[in-house]
XYZ file of C-alpha atoms in Angstrom:
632
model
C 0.000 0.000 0.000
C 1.290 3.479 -0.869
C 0.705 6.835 0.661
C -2.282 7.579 -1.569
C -5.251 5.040 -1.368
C -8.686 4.097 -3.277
C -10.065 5.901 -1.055
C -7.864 9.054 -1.192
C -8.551 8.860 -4.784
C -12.274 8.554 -4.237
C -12.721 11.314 -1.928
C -10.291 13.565 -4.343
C -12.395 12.650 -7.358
C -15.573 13.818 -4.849
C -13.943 16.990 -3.918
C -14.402 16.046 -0.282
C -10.356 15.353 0.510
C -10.684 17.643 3.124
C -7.083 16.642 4.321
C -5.441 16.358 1.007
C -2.597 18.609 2.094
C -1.817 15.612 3.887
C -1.557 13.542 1.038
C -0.409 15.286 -2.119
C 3.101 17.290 -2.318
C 5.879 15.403 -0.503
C 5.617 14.012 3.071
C 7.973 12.296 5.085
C 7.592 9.137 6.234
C 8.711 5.751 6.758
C 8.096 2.388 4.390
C 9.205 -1.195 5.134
C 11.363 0.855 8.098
C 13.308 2.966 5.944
C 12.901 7.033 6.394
C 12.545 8.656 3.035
C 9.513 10.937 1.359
C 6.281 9.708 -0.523
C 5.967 12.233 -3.452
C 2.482 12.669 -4.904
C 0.945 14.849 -8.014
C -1.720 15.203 -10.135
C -1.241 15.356 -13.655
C -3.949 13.024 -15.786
C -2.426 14.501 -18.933
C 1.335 13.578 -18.204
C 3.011 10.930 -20.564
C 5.415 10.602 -17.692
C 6.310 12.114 -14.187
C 9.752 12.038 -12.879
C 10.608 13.818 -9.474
C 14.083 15.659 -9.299
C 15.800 17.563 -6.637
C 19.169 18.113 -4.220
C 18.633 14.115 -3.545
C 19.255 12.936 -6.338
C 21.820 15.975 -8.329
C 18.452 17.171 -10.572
C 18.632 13.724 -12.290
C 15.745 13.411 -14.818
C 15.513 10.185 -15.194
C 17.092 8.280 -12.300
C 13.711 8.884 -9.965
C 10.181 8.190 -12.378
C 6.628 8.396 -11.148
C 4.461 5.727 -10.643
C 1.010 5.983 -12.034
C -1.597 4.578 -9.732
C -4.467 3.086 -12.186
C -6.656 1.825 -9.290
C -9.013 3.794 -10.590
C -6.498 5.768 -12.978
C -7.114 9.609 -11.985
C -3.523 10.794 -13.616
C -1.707 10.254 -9.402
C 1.881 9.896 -9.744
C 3.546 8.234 -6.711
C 7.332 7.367 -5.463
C 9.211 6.841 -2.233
C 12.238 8.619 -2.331
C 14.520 7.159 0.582
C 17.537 9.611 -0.557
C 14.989 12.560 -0.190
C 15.499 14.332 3.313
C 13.979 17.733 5.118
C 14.954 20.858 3.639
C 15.881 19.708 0.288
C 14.868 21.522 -2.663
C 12.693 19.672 -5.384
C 10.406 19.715 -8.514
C 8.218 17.883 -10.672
C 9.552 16.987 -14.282
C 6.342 16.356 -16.332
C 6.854 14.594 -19.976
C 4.178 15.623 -22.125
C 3.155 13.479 -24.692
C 4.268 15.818 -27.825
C 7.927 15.075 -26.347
C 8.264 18.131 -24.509
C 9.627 18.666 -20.809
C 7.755 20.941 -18.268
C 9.541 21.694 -14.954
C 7.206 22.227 -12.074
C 6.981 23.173 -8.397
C 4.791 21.399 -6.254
C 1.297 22.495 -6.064
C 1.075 21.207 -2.438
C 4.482 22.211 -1.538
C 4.152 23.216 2.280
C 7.345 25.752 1.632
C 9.026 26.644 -1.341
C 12.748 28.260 -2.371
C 13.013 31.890 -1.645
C 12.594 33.677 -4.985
C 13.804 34.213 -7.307
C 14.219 30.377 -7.021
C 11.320 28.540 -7.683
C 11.631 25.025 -6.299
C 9.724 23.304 -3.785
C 11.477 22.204 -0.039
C 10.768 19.098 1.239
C 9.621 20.120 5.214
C 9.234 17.775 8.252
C 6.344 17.017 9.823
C 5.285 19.832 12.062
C 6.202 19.995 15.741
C 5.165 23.351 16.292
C 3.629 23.333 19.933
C 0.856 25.772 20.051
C 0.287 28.074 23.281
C -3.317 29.482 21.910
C -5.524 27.124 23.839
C -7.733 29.812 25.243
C -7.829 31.345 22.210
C -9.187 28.282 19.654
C -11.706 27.564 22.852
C -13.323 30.670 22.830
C -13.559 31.300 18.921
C -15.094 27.979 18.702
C -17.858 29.506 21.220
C -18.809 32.360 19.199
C -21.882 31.908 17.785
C -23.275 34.790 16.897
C -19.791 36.371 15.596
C -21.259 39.802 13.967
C -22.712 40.818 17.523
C -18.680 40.543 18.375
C -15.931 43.861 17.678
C -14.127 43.822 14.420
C -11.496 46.782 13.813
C -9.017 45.135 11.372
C -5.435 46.610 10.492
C -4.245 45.204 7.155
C -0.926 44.661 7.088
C 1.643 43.924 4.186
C 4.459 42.337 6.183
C 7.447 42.999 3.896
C 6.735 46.799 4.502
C 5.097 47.773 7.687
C 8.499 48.154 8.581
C 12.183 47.075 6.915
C 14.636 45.877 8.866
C 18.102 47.981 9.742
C 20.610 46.088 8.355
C 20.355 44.575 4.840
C 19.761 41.077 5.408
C 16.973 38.948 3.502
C 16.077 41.781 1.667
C 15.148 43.791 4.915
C 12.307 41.608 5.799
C 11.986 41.499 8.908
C 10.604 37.271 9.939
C 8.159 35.504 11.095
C 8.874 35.139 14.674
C 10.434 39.299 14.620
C 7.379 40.867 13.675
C 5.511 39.302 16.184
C 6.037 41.125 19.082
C 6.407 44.374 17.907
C 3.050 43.769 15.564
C 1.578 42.720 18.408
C 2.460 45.685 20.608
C 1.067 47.930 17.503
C -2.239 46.769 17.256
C -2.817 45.921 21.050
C -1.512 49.816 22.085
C -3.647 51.368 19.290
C -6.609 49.159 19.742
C -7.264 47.487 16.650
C -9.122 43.909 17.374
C -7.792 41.569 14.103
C -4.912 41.732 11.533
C -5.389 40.802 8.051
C -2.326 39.847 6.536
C -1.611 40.348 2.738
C 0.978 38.283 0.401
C 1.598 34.961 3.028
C 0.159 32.378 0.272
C 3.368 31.811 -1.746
C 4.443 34.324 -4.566
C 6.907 34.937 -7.371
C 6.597 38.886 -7.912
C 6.739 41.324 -5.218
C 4.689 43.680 -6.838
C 1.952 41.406 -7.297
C 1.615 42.108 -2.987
C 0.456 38.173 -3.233
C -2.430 38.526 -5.270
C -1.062 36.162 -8.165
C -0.089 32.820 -6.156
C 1.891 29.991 -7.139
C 1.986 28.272 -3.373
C -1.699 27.799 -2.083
C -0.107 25.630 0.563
C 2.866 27.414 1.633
C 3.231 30.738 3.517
C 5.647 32.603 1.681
C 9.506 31.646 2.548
C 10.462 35.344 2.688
C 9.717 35.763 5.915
C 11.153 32.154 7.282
C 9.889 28.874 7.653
C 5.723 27.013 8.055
C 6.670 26.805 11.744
C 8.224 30.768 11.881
C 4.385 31.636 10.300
C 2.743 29.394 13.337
C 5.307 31.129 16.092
C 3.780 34.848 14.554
C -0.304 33.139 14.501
C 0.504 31.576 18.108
C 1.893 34.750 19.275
C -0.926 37.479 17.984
C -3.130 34.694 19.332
C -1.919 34.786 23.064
C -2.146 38.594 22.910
C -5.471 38.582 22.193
C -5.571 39.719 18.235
C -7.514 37.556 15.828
C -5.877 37.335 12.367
C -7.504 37.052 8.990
C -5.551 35.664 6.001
C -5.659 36.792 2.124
C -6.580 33.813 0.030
C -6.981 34.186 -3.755
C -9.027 31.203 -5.384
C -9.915 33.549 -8.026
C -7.235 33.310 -10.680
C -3.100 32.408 -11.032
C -0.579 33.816 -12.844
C 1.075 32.114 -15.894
C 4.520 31.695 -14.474
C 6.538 28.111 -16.275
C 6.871 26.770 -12.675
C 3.079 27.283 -11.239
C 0.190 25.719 -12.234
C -0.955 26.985 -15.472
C -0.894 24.160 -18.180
C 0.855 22.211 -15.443
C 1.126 19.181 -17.409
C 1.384 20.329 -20.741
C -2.006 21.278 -20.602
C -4.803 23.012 -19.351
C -5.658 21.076 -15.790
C -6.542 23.772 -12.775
C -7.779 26.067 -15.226
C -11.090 25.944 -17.584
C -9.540 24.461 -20.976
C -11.946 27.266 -23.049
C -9.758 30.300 -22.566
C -12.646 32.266 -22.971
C -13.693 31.203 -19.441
C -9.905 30.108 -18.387
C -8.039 33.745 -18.937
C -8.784 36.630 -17.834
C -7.450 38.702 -20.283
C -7.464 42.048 -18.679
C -5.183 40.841 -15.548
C -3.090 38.193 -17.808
C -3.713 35.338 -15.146
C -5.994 31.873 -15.628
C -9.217 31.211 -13.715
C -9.387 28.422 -11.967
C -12.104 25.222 -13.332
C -14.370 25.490 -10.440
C -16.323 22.834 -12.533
C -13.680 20.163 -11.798
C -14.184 18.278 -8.227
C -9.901 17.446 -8.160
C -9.950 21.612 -8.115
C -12.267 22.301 -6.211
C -11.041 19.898 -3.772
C -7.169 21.806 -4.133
C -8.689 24.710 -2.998
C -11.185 23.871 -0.372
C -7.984 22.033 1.167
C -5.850 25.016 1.213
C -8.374 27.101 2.836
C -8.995 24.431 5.419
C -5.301 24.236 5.781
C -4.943 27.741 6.645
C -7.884 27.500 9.505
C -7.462 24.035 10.954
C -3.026 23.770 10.298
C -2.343 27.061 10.786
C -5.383 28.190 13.202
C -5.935 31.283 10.911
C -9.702 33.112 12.123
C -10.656 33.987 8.483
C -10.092 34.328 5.335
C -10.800 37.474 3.022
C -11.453 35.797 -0.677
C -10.229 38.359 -3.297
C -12.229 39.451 -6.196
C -15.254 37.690 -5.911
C -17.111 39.096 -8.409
C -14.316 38.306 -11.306
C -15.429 34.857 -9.884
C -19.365 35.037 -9.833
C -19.740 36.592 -12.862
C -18.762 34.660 -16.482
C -17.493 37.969 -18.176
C -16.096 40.043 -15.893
C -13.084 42.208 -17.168
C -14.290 41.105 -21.073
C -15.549 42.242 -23.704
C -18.518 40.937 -25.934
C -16.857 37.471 -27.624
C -14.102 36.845 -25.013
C -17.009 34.766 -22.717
C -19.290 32.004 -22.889
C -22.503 32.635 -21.426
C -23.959 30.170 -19.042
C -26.202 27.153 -19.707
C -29.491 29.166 -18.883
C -27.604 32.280 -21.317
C -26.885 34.557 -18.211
C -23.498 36.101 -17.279
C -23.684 34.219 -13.689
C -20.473 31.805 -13.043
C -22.793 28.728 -11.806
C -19.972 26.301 -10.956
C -18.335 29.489 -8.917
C -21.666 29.724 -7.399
C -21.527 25.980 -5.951
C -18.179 26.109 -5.015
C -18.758 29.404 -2.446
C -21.591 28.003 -1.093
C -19.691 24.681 -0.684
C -16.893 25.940 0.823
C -18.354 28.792 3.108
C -20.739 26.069 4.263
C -18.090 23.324 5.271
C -15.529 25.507 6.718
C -17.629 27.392 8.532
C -19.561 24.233 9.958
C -16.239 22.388 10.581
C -14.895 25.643 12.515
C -16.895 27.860 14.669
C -16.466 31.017 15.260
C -14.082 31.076 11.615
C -15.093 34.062 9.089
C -15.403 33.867 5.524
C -15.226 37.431 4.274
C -15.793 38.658 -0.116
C -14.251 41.216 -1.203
C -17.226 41.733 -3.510
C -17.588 44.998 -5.460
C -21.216 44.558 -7.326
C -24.793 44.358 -6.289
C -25.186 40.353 -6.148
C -27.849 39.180 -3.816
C -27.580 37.639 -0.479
C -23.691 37.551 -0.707
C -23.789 36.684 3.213
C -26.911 35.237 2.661
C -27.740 31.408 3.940
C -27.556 28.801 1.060
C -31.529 27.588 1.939
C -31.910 30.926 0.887
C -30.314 30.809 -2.064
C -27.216 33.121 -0.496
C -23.772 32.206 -0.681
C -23.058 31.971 3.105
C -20.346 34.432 3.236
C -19.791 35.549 6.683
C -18.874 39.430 5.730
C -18.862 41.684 2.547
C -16.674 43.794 2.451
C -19.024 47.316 1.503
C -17.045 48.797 -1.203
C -20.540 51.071 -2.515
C -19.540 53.015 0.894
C -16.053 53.903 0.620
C -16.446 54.397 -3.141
C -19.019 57.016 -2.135
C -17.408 58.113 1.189
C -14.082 59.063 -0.432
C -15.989 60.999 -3.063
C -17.410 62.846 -0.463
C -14.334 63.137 1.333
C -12.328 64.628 -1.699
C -14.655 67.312 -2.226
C -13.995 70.805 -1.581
C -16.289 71.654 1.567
C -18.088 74.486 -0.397
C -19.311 71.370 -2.940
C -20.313 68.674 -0.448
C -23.926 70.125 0.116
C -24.595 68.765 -3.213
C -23.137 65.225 -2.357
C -24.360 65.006 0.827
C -26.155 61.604 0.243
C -23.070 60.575 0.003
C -22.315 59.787 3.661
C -25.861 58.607 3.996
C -27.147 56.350 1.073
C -25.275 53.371 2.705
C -27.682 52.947 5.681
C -30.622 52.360 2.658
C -29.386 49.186 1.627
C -27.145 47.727 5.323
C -29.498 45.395 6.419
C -29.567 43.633 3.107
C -25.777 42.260 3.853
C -23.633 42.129 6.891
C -20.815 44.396 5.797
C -17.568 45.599 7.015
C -16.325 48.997 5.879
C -12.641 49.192 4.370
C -10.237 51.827 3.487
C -7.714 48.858 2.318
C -4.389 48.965 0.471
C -6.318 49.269 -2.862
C -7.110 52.862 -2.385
C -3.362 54.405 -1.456
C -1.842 52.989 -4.202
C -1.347 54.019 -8.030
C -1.812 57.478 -7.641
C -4.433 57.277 -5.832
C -3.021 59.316 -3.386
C -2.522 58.364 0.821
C -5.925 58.907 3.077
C -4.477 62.145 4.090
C -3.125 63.521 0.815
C -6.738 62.711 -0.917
C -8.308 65.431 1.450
C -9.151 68.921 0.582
C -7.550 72.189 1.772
C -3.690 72.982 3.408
C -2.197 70.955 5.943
C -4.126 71.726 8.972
C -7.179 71.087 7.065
C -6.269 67.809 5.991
C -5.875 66.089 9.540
C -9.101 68.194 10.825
C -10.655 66.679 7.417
C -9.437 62.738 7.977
C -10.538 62.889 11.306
C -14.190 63.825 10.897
C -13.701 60.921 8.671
C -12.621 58.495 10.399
C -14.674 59.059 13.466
C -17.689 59.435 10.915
C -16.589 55.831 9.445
C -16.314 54.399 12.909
C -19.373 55.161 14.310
C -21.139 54.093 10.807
C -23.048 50.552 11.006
C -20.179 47.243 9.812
C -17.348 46.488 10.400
C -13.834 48.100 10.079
C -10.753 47.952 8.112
C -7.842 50.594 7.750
C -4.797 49.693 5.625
C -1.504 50.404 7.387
C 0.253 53.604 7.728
C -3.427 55.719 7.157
C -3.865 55.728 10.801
C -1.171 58.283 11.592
C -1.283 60.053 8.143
C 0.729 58.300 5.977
C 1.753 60.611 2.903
C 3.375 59.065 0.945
C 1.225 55.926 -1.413
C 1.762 53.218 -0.418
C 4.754 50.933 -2.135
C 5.604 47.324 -1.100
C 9.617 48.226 -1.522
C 9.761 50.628 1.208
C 8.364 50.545 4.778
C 6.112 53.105 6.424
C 7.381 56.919 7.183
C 7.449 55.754 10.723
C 9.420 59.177 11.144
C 5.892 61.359 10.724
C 4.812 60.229 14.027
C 7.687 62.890 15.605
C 5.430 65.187 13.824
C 2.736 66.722 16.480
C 0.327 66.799 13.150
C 0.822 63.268 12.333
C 0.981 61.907 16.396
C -1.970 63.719 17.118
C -4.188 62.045 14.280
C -2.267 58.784 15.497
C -3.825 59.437 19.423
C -7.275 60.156 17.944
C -7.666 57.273 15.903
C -6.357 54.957 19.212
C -8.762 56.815 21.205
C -11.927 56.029 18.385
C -10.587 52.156 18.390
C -10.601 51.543 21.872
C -13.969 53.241 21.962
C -15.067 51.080 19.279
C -14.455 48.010 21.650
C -15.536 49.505 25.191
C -19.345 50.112 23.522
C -21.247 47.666 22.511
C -23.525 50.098 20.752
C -20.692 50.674 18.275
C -20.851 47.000 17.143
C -23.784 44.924 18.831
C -26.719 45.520 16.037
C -24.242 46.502 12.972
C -27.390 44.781 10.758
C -30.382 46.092 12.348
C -32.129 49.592 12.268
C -32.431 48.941 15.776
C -28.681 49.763 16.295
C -29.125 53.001 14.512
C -30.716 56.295 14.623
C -30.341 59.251 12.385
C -30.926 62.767 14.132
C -30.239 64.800 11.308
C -29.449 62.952 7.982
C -30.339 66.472 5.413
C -28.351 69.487 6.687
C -26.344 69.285 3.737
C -26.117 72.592 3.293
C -24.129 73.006 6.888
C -22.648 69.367 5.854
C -23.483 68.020 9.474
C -24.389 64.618 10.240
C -25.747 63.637 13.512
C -26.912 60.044 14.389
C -26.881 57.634 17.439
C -25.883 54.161 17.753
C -27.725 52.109 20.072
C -26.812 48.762 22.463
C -28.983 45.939 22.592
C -29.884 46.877 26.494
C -30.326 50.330 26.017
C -27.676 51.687 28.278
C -24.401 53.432 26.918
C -25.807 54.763 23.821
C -23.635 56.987 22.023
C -24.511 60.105 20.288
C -22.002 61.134 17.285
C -21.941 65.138 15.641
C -19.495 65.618 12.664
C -18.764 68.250 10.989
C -17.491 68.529 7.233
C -17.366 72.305 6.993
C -14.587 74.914 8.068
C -17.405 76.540 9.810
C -17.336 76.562 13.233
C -20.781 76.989 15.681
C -20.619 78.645 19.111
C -24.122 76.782 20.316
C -24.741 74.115 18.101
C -27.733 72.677 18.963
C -28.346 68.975 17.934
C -31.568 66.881 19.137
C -31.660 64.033 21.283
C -33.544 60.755 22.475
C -34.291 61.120 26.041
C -33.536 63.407 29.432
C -30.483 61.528 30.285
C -27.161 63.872 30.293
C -24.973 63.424 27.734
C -21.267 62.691 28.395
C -18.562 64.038 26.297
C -16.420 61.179 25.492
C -14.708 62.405 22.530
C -14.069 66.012 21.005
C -11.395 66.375 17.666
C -10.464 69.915 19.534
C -8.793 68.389 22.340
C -5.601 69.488 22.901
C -4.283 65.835 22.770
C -5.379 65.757 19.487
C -3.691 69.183 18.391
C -6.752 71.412 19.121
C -7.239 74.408 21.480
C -9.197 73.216 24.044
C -7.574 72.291 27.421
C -10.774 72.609 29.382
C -14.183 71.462 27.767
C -17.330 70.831 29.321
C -17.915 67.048 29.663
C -21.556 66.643 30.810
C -24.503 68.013 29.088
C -28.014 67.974 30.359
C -30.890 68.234 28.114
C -33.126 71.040 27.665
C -36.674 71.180 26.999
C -35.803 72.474 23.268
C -37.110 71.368 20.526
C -34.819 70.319 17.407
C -34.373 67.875 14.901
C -38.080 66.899 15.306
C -36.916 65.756 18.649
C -38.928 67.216 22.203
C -34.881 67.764 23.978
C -31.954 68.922 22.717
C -28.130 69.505 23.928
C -26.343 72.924 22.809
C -22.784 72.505 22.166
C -19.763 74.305 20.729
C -19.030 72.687 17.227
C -15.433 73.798 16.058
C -14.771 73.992 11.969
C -14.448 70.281 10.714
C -15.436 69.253 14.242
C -16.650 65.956 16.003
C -17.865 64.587 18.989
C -19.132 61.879 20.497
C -21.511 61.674 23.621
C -22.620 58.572 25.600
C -26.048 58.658 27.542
């Protein structure tokens, strides 16, 4: 009997090899009391497989495959006694034209450092894990989007670069860890989502085009250096969400386009195989053996490497058959419609098993159209998605934001048409990675007016963002004012924070954070009208907003006033709900955060004063581009 059985082939052909990490790639293991490694691959098309490596001096012919044709699903097999940990290795695939294709392992758990391109052999695991406590309370939460969720995204190669030249100035694994960790405790933040950590050739693909489903990326160290960072961020208390890209590949000789000599984890009609505007291949979500590939590499990431979630990229260039094309370069569906069925299975599949076989795990879309029900349960005909990530708001919340003040009276639905269509999904708000980049221009640099205004500007914005219903996500380096876009070849201008401007914004945004998580009004009914109040949703023409979020037991409701004008208002008057006096909790004028007060009023007791349709109202001073936040 070899490593890979009837039934392993059985369960692969069913796309329910839920372990197959376990059994594909190379494993070591001992046969007939010898130590050596069982390689495995798939390649049905393959005249021949050979496996060559450091063992055996790249031979090409001293170490052939062995088809297994009980049932014959194109499994190549060998036992490699020579092989040993930390050797390099690839698959040599013989097509049957005569030509030679030299590939890395698909299931490699770790692969060369690039520009290399092999695979390493790695030992079985012996990682202990100190997160316990952790995995036992996750698994409790059932009713997760009742739960805080402030997520920093984080590009690891540049958050920050280490001093002295080393591995590129990476800093590892098990290095980041602690001072990550410090980060995102101190400022408040409740997750990380980490970008690139699924094996990559290009840097300046940030991760998005992945040859390594199975293998965090070796530029940071070793499988066991990722667990020591998961572990870590774990014990502190910080949950941490993982990139994972099952939309498309990129067409690099050693990955897995045409892997054996042709077209096998990609739809053979390029017309539904390529996506011609990004230069990558879609994946065959028609084809169990690749649908099984990547339901096991998501499980691997949750159940090997005890990752919380995963944030799928690009959806919708998934769901829908001719996304990115133009009329001729798709085939419509069976039914004649532009909808991806097979794309459709395969979400709700995979949502539905990992999220069944792991409680308390998120499965969050990065979806950018108007499909239906994308968090939706399957017996509804939803796709079971966890979270969408609500890119309708920030597209229209950064179009407010960029605005002049004199022209946001004219956009002020804006900031509001969101809360029309929230309770259709269960969103999470993001100002990711995707909009500091190609001259797009940093958070702070997008906003109107000179520098003062700018912070006073991202501010109101933020603060307006976090007490908005969903979930949050900032991108790196935008909560302290990043100028600078964003490039994954240099780290963050950690040098602004010795600029009062820049540590000022950096102390307000901690402060809204750790609000976010001491209220449970700021996160308890994110889906529900009954979370949310507007007071005063039309005075464009002042460009105010006021609105209240609301706790499930009524007590530590929190009032929010922002304003997106340089006008300033000695008595601003803004209505409220009930008698109870209304605690100043936060004010942008603080002197902490760089303003002029050093002395503010804190508690406010309504009056009998009618305003905003309401019977009481509180009178407050409102400085230009000013916010605050009350709790009653």
């Amino acid at each position: 009997m070899g490593n890979f059985s009837e039934l392993d082939m059985y369960l692969f052909g069913q796309a329910t090899h839920y372990d197959i990490y376990k059994k594909m790639g190379a494993h070591v293991q001992t046969k007939d009391g010898i130590e050596g490694v069982y390689f495995d691959v798939w390649a049905p098309h393959a005249a021949a497989v050979a496996v060559i490596g450091e063992f055996n001096g790249w031979n090409e012919t001293s170490h052939m495959m062995e088809r297994l044709v009980e049932p014959d699903m194109g499994i190549y097999e060998l036992f490699v006694p020579e092989a040993k940990p930390g050797q390099l290795y690839k698959f040599l695939i013989y097509t049957p034209d005569g030509g030679k294709l030299y590939k890395a392992d698909p299931y490699a758990a770790m692969a060369e450092v690039r520009p290399g391109t092999a695979s390493r052999i790695v030992a079985p695991f012996s990682y202990a894990w100190q997160d316990d406590n952790w995995m036992k309370e996750r698994r409790k939460q059932e009713n997760f989007w009742e739960q805080p969720m402030s997520i920093y995204e984080v590009h690891p190669g540049s958050w920050k670069k280490h001093p002295t030249a080393e591995n590129d100035g990476f800093y590892s694994y098990r290095q980041l860890a602690e001072s990550l960790a410090d980060y995102v405790c101190d400022m408040g933040y409740t997750h990380v989502e980490l970008m690139g950590i699924s094996e990559y050739p290009y840097d300046g693909s940030w991760g998005y085009q992945v040859t390594g489903y199975y293998a965090p990326t070796s530029r940071y160290g070793s499988p066991e250096d990722f667990m020591y960072l998961i572990d870590y961020l774990h014990q502190r208390g910080i949950g941490v969400i993982l990139d994972w890209v099952p939309a498309h590949f990129p067409k690099d000789a050693h990955g897995l386009a045409d892997f054996d000599g042709q077209p096998l984890y990609e739809y053979a009609d390029p017309r539904k195989g390529e996506h011609p505007e990004w230069g990558t291949k879609i994946f065959d979500y028609g084809k169990n053996e690749v649908k099984n590939f990547l339901i096991g590499s998501a499980l691997m990431w949750i159940e090997q490497y005890h990752i919380d979630g995963l944030r799928v990229d690009a959806v919708a260039s998934m769901l829908y058959l001719d996304y990115g094309k133009e009329p001729g370069q798709w085939v419509p569906n069976q039914f004649g419609g532009n909808e991806n069925l097979e794309a459709v299975e395969f979400f709700r599949h995979i949502n539905t098993l990992i999220r069944g076989r792991n409680k308390g795990v998120v499965m969050v879309a990065e979806e950018s159209t108007a499909w239906p029900k994308v968090t939706g349960d399957v017996e509804d005909g939803g796709l079971n998605f966890s979270y969408k990530w609500n890119m309708g708001w920030m597209h229209d919340f950064l179009d407010y934001m960029k605005l002049d003040p004199y022209f946001r009276k004219d956009n002020h639905s804006k900031m509001t048409f969101a809360m029309s269509y929230n309770e259709y999904e269960r969103y999470i708000l993001v100002l990711s990675h995707d909009e500091v980049v190609h001259l797009k221009c940093s958070m702070l640099s997008k906003m109107p007016g000179l520098e003062g205004d700018k912070f006073k500007n991202l501010k109101a914005g933020y603060t307006f963002m976090m007490g908005h219903p969903g979930k949050k996500l900032l991108f790196m380096g935008q909560d302290f004012g990043q100028i600078q876009e964003w490039s994954e070849e240099r780290e963050l201008d950690w040098y602004l924070l010795d600029n009062p401007n820049h540590s000022h914004l950096s102390t307000f945004v901690k402060d809204l954070l750790h609000i976010y998580k001491k209220y449970p009004a700021m996160y308890e009914q994110d889906v529900s009208w009954a979370g949310f109040e507007w007071i005063n949703a039309n005075d464009s023409y002042r460009g105010i907003f006021s609105f209240v979020r609301k706790s499930k037991n009524g007590k530590n409701d929190l009032l929010f006033v922002c304003n997106f004008t340089p006008v300033a208002y000695d008595d601003y008057r803004v209505g409220v709900l009930n008698q109870r006096k209304h605690k100043l909790i936060l004010n942008s004028e603080d002197a902490k955060y760089g303003g002029t007060d050093t002395k503010r009023q804190v508690s406010y007791t309504p009056k009998r004063q009618e305003c905003d349709g309401r019977e009481y109202s509180i009178g407050y001073p409102l400085p230009a581009y000013g916010v605050a936040v009350f709790v009653f």
